[in-house]
mmCIF file of C-alpha atoms in Angstrom:
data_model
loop_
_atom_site.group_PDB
_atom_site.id
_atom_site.type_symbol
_atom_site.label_atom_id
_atom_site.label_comp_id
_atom_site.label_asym_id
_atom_site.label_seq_id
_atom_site.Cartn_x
_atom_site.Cartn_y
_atom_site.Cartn_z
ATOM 1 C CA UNK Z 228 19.848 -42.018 -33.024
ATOM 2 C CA UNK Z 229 17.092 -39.361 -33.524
ATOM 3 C CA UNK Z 230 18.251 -36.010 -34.393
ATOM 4 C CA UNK Z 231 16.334 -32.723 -33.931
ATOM 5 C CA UNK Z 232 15.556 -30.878 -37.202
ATOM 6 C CA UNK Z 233 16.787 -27.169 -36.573
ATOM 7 C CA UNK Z 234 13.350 -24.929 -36.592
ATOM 8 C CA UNK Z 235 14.269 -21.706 -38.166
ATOM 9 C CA UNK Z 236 11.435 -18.719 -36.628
ATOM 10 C CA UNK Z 237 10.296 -17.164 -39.885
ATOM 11 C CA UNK Z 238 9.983 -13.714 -38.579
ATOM 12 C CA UNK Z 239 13.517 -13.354 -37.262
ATOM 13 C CA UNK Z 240 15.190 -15.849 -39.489
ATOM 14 C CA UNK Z 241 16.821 -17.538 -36.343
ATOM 15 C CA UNK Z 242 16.714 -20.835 -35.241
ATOM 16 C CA UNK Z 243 14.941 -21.727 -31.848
ATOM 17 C CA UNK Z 244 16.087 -24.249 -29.620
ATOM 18 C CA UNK Z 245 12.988 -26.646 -30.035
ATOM 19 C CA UNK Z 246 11.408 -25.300 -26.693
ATOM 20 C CA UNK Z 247 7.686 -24.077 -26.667
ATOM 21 C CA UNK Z 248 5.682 -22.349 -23.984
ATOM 22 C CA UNK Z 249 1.920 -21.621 -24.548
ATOM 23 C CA UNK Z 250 2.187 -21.529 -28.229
ATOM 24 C CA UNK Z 251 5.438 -19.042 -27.812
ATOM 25 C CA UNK Z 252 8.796 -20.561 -28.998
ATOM 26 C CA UNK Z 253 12.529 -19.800 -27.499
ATOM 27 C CA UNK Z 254 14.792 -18.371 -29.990
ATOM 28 C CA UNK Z 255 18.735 -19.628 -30.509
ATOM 29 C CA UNK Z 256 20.087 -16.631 -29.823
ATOM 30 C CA UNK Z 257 23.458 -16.917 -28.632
ATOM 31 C CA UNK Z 258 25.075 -14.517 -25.946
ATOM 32 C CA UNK Z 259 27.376 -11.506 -27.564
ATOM 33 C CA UNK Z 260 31.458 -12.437 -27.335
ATOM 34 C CA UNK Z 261 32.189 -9.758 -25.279
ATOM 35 C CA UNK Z 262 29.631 -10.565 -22.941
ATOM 36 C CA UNK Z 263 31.094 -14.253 -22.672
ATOM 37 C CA UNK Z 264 34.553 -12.975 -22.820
ATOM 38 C CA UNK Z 265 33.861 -10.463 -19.552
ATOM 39 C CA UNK Z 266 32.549 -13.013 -17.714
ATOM 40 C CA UNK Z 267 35.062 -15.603 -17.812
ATOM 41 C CA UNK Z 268 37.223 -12.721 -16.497
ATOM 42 C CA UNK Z 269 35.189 -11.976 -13.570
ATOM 43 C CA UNK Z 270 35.735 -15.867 -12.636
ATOM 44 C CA UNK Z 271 39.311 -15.732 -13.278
ATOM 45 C CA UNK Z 272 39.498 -12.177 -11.417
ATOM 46 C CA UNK Z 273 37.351 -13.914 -8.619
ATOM 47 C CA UNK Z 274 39.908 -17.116 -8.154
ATOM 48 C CA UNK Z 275 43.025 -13.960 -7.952
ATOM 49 C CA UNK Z 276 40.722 -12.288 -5.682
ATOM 50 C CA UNK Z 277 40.356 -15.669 -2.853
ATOM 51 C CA UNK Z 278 44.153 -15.876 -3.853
ATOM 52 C CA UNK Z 279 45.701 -12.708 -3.081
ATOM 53 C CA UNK Z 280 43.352 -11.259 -0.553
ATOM 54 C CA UNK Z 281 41.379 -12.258 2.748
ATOM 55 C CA UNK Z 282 38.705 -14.603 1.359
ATOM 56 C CA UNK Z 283 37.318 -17.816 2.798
ATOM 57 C CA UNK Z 284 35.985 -18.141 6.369
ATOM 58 C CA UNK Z 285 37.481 -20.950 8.246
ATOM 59 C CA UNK Z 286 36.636 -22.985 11.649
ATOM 60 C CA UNK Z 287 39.655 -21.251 13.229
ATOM 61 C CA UNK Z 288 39.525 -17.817 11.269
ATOM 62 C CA UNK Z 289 39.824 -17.323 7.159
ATOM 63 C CA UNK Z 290 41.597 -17.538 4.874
ATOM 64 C CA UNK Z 291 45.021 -14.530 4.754
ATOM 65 C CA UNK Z 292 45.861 -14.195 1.214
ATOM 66 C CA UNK Z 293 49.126 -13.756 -0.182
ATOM 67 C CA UNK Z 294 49.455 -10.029 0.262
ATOM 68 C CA UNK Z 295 48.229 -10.491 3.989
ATOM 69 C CA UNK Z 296 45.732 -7.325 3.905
ATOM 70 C CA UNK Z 297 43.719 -7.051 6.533
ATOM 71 C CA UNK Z 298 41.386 -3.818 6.715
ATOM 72 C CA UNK Z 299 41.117 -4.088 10.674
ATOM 73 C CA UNK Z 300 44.614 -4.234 10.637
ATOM 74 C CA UNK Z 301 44.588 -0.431 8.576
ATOM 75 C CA UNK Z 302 41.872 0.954 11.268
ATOM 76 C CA UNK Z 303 43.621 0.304 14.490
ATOM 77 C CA UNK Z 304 46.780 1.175 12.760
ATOM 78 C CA UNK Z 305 44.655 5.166 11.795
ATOM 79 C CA UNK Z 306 43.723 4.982 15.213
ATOM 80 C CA UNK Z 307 46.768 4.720 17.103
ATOM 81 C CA UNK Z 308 48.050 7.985 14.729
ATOM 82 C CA UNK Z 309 45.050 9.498 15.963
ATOM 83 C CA UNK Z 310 45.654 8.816 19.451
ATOM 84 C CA UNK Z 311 49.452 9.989 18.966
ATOM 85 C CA UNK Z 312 47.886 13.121 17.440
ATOM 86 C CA UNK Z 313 45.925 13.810 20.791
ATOM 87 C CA UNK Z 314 47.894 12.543 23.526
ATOM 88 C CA UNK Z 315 49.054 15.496 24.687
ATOM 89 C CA UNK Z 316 45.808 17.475 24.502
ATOM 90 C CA UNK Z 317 44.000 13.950 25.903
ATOM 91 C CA UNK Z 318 46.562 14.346 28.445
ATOM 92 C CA UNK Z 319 45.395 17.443 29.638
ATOM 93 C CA UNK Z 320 42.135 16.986 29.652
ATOM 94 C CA UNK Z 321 42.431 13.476 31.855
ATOM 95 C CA UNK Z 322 44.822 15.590 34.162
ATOM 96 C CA UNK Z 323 42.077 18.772 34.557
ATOM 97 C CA UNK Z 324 39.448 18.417 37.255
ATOM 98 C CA UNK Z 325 36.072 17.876 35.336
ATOM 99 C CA UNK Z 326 34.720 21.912 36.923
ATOM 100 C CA UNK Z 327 37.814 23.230 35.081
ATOM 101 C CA UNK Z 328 37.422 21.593 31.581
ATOM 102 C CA UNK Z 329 34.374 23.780 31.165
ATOM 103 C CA UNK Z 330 36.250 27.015 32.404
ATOM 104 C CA UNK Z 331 38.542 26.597 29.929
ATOM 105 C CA UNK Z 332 37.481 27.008 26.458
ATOM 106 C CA UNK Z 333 39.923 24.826 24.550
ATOM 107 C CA UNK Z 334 39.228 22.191 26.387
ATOM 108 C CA UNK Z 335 35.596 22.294 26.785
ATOM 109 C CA UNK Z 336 35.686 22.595 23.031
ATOM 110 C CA UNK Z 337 37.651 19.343 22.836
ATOM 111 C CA UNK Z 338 35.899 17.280 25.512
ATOM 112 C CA UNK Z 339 32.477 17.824 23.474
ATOM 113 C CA UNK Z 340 33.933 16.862 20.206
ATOM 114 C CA UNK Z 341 35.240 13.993 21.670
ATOM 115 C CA UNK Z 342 32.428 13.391 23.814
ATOM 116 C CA UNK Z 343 29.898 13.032 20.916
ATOM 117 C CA UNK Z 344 32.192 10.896 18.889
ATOM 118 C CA UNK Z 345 31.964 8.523 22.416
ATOM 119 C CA UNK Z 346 28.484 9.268 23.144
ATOM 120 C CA UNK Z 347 27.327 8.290 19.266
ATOM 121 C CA UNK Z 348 29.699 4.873 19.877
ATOM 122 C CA UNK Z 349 28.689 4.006 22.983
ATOM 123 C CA UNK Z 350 25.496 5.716 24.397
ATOM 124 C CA UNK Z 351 23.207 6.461 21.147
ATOM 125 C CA UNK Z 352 21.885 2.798 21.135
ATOM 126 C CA UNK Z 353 20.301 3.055 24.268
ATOM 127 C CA UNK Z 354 19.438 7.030 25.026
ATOM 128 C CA UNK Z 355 19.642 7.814 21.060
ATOM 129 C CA UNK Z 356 21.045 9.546 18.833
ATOM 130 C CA UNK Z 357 19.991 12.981 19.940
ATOM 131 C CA UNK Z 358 20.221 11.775 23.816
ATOM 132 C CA UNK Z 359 16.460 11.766 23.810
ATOM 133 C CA UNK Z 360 15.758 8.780 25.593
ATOM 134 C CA UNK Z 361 13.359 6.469 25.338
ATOM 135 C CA UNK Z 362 10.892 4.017 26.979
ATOM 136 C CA UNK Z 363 13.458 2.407 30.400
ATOM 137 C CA UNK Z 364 16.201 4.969 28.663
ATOM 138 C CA UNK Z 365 16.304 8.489 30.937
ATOM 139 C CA UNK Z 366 16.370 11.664 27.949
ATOM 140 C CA UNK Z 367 19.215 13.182 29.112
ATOM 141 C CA UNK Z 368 18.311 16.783 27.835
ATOM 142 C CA UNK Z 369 16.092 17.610 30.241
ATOM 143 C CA UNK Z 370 16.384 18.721 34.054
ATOM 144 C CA UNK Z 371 15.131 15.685 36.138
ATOM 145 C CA UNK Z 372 18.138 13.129 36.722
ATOM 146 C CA UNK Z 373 17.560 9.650 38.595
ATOM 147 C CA UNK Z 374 21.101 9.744 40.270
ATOM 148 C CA UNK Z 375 21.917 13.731 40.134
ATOM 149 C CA UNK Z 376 22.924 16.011 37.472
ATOM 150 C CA UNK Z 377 25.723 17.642 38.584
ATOM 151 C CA UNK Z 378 29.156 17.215 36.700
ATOM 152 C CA UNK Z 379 30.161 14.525 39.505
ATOM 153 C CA UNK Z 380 27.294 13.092 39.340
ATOM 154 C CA UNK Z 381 27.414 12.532 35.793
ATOM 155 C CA UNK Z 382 30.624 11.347 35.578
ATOM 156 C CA UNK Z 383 29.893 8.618 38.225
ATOM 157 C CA UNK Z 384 26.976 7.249 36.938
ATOM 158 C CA UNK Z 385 28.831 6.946 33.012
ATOM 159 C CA UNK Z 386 32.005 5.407 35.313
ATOM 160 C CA UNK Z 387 30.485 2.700 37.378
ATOM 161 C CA UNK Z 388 26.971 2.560 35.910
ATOM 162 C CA UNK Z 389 23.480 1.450 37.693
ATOM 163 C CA UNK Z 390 23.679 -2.067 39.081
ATOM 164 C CA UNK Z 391 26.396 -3.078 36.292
ATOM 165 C CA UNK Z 392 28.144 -5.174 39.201
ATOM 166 C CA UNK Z 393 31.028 -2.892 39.361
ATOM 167 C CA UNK Z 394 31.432 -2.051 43.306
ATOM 168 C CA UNK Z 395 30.946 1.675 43.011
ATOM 169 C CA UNK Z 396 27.578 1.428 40.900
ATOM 170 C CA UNK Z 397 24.326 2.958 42.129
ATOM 171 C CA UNK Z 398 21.968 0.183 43.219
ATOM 172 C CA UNK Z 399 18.398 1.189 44.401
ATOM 173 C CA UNK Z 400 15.975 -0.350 42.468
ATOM 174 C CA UNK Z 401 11.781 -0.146 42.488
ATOM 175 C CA UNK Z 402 10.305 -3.121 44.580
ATOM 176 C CA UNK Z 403 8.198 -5.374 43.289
ATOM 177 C CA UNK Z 404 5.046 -4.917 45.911
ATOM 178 C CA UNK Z 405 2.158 -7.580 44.011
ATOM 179 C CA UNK Z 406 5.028 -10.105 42.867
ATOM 180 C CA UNK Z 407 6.496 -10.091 46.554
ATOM 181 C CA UNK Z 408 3.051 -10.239 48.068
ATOM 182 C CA UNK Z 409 3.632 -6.413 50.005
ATOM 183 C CA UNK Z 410 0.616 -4.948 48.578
ATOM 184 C CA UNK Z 411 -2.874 -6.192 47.196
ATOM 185 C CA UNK Z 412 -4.423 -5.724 43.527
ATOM 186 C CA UNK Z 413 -6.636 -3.243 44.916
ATOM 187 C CA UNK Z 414 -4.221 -1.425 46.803
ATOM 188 C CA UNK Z 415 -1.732 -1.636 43.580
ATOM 189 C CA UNK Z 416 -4.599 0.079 41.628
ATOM 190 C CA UNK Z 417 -5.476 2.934 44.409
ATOM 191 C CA UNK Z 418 -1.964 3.838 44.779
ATOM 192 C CA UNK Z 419 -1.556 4.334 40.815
ATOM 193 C CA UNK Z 420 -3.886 6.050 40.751
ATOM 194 C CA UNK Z 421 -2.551 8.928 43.555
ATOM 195 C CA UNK Z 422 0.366 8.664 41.647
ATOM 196 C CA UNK Z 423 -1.518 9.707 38.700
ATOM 197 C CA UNK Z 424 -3.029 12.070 40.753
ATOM 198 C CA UNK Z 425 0.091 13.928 42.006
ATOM 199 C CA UNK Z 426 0.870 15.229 38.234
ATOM 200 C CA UNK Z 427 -2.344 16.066 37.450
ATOM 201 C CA UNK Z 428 -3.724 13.400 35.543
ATOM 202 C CA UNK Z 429 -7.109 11.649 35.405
ATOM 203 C CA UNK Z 430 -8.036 9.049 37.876
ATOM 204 C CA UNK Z 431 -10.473 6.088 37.325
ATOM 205 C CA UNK Z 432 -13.646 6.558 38.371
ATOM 206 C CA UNK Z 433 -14.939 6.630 42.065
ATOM 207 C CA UNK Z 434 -10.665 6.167 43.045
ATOM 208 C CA UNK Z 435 -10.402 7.006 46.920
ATOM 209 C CA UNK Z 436 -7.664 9.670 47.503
ATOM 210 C CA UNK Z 437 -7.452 9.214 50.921
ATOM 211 C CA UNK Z 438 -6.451 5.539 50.951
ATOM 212 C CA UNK Z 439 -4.153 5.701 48.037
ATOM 213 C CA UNK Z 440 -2.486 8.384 49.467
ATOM 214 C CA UNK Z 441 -2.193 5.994 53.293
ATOM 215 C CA UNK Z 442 -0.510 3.478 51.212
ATOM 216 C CA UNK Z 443 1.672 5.788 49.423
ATOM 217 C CA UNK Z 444 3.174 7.137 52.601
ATOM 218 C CA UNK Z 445 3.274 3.742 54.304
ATOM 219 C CA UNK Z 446 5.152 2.101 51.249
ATOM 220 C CA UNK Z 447 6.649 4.585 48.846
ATOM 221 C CA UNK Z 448 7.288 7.479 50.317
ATOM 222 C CA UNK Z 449 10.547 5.854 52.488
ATOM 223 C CA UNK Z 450 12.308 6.237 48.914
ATOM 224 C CA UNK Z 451 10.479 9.314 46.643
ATOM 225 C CA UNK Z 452 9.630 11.320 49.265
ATOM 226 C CA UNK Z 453 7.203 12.342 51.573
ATOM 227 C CA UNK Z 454 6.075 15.204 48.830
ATOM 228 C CA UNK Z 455 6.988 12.450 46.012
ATOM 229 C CA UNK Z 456 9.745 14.677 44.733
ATOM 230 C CA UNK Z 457 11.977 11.941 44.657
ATOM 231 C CA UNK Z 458 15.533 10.679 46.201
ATOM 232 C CA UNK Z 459 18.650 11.147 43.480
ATOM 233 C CA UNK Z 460 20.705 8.925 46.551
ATOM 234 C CA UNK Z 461 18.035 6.029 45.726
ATOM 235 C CA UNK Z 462 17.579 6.612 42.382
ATOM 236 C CA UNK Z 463 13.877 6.935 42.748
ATOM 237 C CA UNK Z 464 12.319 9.865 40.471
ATOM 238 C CA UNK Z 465 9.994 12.751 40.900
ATOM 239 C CA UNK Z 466 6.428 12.040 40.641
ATOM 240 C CA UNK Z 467 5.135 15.307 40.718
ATOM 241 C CA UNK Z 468 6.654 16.364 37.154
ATOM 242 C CA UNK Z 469 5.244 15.026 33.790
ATOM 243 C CA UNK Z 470 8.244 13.335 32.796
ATOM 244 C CA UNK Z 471 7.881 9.357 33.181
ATOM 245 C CA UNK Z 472 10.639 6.829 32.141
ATOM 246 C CA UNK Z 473 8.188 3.835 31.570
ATOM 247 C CA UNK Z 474 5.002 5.846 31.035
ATOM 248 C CA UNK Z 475 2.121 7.255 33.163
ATOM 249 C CA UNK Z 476 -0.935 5.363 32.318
ATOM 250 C CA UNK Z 477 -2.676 3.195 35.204
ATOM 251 C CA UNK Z 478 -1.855 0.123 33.422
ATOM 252 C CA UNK Z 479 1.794 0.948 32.849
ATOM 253 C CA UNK Z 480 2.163 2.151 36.830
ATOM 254 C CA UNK Z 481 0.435 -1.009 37.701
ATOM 255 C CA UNK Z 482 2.416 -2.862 36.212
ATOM 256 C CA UNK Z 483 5.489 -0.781 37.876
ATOM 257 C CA UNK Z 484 4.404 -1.422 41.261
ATOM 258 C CA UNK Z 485 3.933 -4.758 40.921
ATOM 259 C CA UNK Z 486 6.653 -5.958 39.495
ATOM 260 C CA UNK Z 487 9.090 -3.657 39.791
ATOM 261 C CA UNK Z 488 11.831 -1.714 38.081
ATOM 262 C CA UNK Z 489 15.334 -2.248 38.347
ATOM 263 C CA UNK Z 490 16.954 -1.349 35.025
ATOM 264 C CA UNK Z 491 20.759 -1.531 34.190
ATOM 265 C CA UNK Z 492 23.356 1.008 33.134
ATOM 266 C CA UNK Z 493 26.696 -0.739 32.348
ATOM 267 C CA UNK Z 494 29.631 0.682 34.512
ATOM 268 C CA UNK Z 495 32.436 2.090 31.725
ATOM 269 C CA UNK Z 496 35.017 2.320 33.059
ATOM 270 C CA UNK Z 497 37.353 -0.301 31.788
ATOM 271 C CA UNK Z 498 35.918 -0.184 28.805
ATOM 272 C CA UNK Z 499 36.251 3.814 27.907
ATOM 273 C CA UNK Z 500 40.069 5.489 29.620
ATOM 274 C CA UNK Z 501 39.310 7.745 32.079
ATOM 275 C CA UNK Z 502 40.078 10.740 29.554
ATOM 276 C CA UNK Z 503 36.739 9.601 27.227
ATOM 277 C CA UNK Z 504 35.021 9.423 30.383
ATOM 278 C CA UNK Z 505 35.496 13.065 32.018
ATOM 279 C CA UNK Z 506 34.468 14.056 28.137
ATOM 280 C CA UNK Z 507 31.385 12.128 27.804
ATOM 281 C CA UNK Z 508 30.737 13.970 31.377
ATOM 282 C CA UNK Z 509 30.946 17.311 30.258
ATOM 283 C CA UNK Z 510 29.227 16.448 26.782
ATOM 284 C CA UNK Z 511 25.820 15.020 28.752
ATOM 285 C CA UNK Z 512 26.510 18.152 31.286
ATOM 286 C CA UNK Z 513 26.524 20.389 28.459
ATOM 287 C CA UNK Z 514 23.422 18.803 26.273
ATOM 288 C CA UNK Z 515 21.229 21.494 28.356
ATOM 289 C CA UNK Z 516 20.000 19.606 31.225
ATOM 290 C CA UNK Z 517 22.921 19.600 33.744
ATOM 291 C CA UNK Z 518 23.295 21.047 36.817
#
């Protein structure tokens, strides 16, 4: 058997482990005790760790641990204290007819606080985070509402939602007039174009007024309107304003009017009690754009 002849470096006086990389050789250097010693203990504190607490997913849940902990367990268990806490004052405010809660200080006060805390849980990931909107997501700060803006009107909409399925949901949607053959490409384009037209934007060049306002009132106007101010009881907006849910250019209305809109709102009720609902109501009412 060949042994290896310990190489001692002669500028640190310590022996390398025979290992050489572009004329650069490894030294011997071993790790400090302490170092070694602290990380056997993380392994043995690891093993005590997969022990005694929640550790190791299995096909049918994880593993429990001996002590049982389960941190899910500790938040619903917070939660229901909280919800003791309320109750009465939740109570009240399910109990109050949604025009009163915003008489009545207190309570306005408390459907707001808890209406943000729902509205962050619930609505942010859709209409954001300051109920701004976005592209297919109304802003719900401003004054135009697809389905009405009153109180009521609110409250329905968050309840049963826009085609969600639920029985009580609003359900007008935008037809699709190239995909379903109603209207021509042409046609499609003129009409954009008026549409553009009615807010004061620029139209494409040599666009005939006359005949994309004929097809306008022959197809569009049965749900926004002879004046295009839209229908909240069809859900169809105002195209008059300079507020557009999908955008406004002629490609994006195009689009629109060919194949159609029909976006969904899930219905929440079932899902929120009917005490989170009035406040998420009065906390969209109150954001500056209600009625």
């Amino acid at each position: 058997m060949t042994h290896h002849k310990e190489e001692i470096d002669s500028v640190s006086g310590t022996a390398t482990t025979g290992h050489q990389w572009d004329g650069i050789k490894e030294l011997n250097t071993p790790l400090p005790r302490w170092w070694v010693i602290t990380f056997y203990a993380t392994i043995v504190w690891a093993i005590g760790y997969w022990v005694v607490y929640p550790a190791w997913p299995l096909v049918q849940g994880y593993t429990a641990g001996i002590i049982r902990y389960s941190s899910r367990a500790d938040v619903a268990v917070d939660l229901a204290n909280l919800e003791k806490l309320r109750g009465g004052k939740m109570a009240t405010l399910n109990a109050t007819p949604l025009a009163d809660i915003e008489k009545d200080p207190a309570l306005l006060a408390l459907a707001r606080a808890r209406g943000k805390a729902a509205f962050g849980d619930n609505c942010a990931p859709c209409h954001g985070s300051g109920a701004a909107g976005a592209k297919g997501y109304p802003n719900l700060n401003d004054d135009e509402w697809l389905w009405g803006g009153s109180l009521d009107q609110i409250g329905n909409t968050i309840a049963f939602g826009v085609r969600s399925g639920h029985a009580k949901a609003h359900e007008g949607a935008m037809l699709a007039f190239g995909k379903d053959g109603i209207l021509k490409p042409d046609q499609i384009v003129a009409v954009a174009n008026y549409v553009r037209s009615l807010s004061g934007l620029s139209t494409a060049q040599g666009f005939d007024k006359a005949a994309g306002q004929k097809i306008f009132a022959e197809n569009c106007a049965a749900c926004h309107g002879e004046n295009a101010k839209g229908n909240i009881e069809q859900g169809a907006p105002d195209l008059t304003d300079q507020i557009w849910l999908y955008g406004s250019d002629e490609k994006i209305l195009i689009e629109t009017i060919t194949n159609g809109r029909a976006g969904v709102m899930p219905a929440w009720t079932g899902r929120l009690d009917p005490a989170t609902i009035k406040a998420l109501a009065v906390y969209v009412h109150s954001l500056g754009g209600g009625k």
